[in-house]
JSON list of C-alpha atoms in Angstrom, two decimals:
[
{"chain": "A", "resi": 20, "resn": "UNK", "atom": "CA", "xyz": [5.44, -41.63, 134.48]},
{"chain": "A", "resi": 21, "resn": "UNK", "atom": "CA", "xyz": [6.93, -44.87, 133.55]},
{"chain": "A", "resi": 22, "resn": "UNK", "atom": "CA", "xyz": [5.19, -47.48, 131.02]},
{"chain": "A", "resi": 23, "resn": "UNK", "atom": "CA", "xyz": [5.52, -50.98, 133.21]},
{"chain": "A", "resi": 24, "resn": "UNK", "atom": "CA", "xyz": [8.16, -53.15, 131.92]},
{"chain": "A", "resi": 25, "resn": "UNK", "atom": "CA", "xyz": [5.16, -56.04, 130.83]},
{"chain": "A", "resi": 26, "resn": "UNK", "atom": "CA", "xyz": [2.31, -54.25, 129.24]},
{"chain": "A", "resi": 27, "resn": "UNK", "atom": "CA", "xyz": [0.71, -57.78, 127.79]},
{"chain": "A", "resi": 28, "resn": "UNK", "atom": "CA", "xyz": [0.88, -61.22, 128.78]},
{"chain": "A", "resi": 29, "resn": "UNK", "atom": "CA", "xyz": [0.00, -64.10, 126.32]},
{"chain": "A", "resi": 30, "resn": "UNK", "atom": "CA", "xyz": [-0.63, -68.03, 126.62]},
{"chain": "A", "resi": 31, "resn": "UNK", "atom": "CA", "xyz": [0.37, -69.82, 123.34]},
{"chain": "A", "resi": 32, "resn": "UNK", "atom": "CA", "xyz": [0.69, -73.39, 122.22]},
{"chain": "A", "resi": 33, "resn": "UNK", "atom": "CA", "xyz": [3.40, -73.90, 119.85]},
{"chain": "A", "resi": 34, "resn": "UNK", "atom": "CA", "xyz": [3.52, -76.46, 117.10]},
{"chain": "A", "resi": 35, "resn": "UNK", "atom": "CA", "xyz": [6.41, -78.99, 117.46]},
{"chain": "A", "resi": 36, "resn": "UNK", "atom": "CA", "xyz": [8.67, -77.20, 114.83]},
{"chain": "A", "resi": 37, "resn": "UNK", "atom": "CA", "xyz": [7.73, -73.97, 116.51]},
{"chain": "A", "resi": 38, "resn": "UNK", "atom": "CA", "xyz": [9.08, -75.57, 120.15]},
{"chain": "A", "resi": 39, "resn": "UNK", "atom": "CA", "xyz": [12.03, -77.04, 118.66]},
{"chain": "A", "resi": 40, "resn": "UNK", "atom": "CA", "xyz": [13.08, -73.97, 116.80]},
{"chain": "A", "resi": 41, "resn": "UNK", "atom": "CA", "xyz": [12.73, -72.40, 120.21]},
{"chain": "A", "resi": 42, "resn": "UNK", "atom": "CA", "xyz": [14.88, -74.89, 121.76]},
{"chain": "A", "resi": 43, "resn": "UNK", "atom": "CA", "xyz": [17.67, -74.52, 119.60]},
{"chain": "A", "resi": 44, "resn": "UNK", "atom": "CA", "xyz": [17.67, -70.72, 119.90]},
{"chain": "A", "resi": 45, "resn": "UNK", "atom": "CA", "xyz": [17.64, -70.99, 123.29]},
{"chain": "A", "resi": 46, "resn": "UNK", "atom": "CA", "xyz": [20.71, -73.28, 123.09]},
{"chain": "A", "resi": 47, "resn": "UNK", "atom": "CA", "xyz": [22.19, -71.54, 120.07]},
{"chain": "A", "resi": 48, "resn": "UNK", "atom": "CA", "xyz": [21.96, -67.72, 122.58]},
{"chain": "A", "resi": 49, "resn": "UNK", "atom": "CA", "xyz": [21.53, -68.64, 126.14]},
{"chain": "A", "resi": 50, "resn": "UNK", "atom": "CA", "xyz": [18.16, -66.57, 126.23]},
{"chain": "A", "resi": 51, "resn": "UNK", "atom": "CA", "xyz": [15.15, -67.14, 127.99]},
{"chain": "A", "resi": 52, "resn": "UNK", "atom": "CA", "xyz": [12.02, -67.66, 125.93]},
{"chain": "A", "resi": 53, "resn": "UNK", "atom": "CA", "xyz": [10.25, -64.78, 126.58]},
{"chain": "A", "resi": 54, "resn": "UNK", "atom": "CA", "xyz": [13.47, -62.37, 125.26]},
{"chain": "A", "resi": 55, "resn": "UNK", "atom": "CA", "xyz": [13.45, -64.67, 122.18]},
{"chain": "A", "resi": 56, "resn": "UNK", "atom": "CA", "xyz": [9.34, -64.52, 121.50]},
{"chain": "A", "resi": 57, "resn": "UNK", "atom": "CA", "xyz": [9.37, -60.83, 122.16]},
{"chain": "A", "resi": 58, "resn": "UNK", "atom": "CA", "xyz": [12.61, -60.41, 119.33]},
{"chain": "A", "resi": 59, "resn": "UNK", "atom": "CA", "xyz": [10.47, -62.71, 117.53]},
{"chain": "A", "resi": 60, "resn": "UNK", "atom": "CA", "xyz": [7.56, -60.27, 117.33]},
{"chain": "A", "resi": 61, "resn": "UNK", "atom": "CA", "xyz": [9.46, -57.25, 117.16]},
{"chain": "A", "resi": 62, "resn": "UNK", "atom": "CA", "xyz": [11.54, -58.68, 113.72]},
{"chain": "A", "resi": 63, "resn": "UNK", "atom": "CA", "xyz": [8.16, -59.74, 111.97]},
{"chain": "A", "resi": 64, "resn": "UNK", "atom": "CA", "xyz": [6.48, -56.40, 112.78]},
{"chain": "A", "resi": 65, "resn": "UNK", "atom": "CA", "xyz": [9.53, -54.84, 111.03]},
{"chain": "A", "resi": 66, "resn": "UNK", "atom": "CA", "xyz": [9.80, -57.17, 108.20]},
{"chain": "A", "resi": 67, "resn": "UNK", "atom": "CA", "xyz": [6.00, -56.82, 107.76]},
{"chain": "A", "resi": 68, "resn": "UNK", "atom": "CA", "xyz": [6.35, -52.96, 107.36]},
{"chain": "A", "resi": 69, "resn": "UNK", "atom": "CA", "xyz": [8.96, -53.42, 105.14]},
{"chain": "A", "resi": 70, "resn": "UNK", "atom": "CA", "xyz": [7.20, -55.68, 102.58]},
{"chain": "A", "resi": 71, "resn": "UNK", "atom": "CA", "xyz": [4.25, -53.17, 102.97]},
{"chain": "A", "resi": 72, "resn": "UNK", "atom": "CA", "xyz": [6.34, -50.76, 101.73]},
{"chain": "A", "resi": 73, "resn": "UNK", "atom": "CA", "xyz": [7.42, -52.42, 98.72]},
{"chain": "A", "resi": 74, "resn": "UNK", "atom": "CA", "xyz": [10.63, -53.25, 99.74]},
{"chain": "A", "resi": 75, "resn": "UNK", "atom": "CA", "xyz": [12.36, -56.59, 99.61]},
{"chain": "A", "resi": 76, "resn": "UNK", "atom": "CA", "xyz": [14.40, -59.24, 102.65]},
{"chain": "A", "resi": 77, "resn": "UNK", "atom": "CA", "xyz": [18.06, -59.68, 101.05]},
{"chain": "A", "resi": 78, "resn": "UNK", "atom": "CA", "xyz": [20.58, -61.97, 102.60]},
{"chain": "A", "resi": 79, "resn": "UNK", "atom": "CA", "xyz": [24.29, -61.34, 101.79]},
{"chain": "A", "resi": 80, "resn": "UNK", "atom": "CA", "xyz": [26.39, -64.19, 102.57]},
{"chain": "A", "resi": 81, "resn": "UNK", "atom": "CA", "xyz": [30.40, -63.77, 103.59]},
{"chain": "A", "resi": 82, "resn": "UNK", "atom": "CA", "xyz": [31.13, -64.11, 99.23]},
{"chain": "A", "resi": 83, "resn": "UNK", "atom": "CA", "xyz": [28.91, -61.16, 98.45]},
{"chain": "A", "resi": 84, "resn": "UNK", "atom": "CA", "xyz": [26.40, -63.76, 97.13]},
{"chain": "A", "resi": 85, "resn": "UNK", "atom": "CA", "xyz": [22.81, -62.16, 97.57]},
{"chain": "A", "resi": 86, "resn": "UNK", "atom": "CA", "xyz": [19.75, -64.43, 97.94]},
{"chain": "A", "resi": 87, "resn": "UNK", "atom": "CA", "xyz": [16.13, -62.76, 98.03]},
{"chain": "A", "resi": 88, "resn": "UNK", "atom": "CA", "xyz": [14.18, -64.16, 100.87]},
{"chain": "A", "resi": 89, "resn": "UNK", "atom": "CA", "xyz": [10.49, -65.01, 100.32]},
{"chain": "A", "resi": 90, "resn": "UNK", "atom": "CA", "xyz": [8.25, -63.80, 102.91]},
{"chain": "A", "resi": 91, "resn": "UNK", "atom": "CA", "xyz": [4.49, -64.59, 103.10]},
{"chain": "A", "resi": 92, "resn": "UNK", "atom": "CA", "xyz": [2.55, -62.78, 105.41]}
]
């Protein structure tokens, strides 16, 4: 049998930066909210694991430069 597509729904209230971040991805992709939130969640829960497992958030920029990325959870 087939999981339902929507397993959870949630009400939030964003913060102002939160709602203008949200804003400007939504301009920046041309996706609805809920497709961003749900990316949102599913890129923290990975990021989270990763820190758990000792691991670190490197971004490369186009010159090779590396830059470790802080994360507090």
């Amino acid at each position: 049998m087939e999981e339902p597509a929507v397993v959870a729904r949630v009400n939030i209230a964003l913060v102002r930066e939160s709602a203008r971040a949200l804003a400007k991805l939504q301009d920046d992709t041309g996706l609805k909210k809920v497709d961003i939130v749900n990316r949102a969640i599913q890129l923290y829960e990975f990021i989270a694991g990763e820190l758990k497992d000792g691991r670190q958030v490197v971004v490369r920029g186009d010159d090779g430069q590396e830059v470790l990325v802080k994360i507090f959870l």
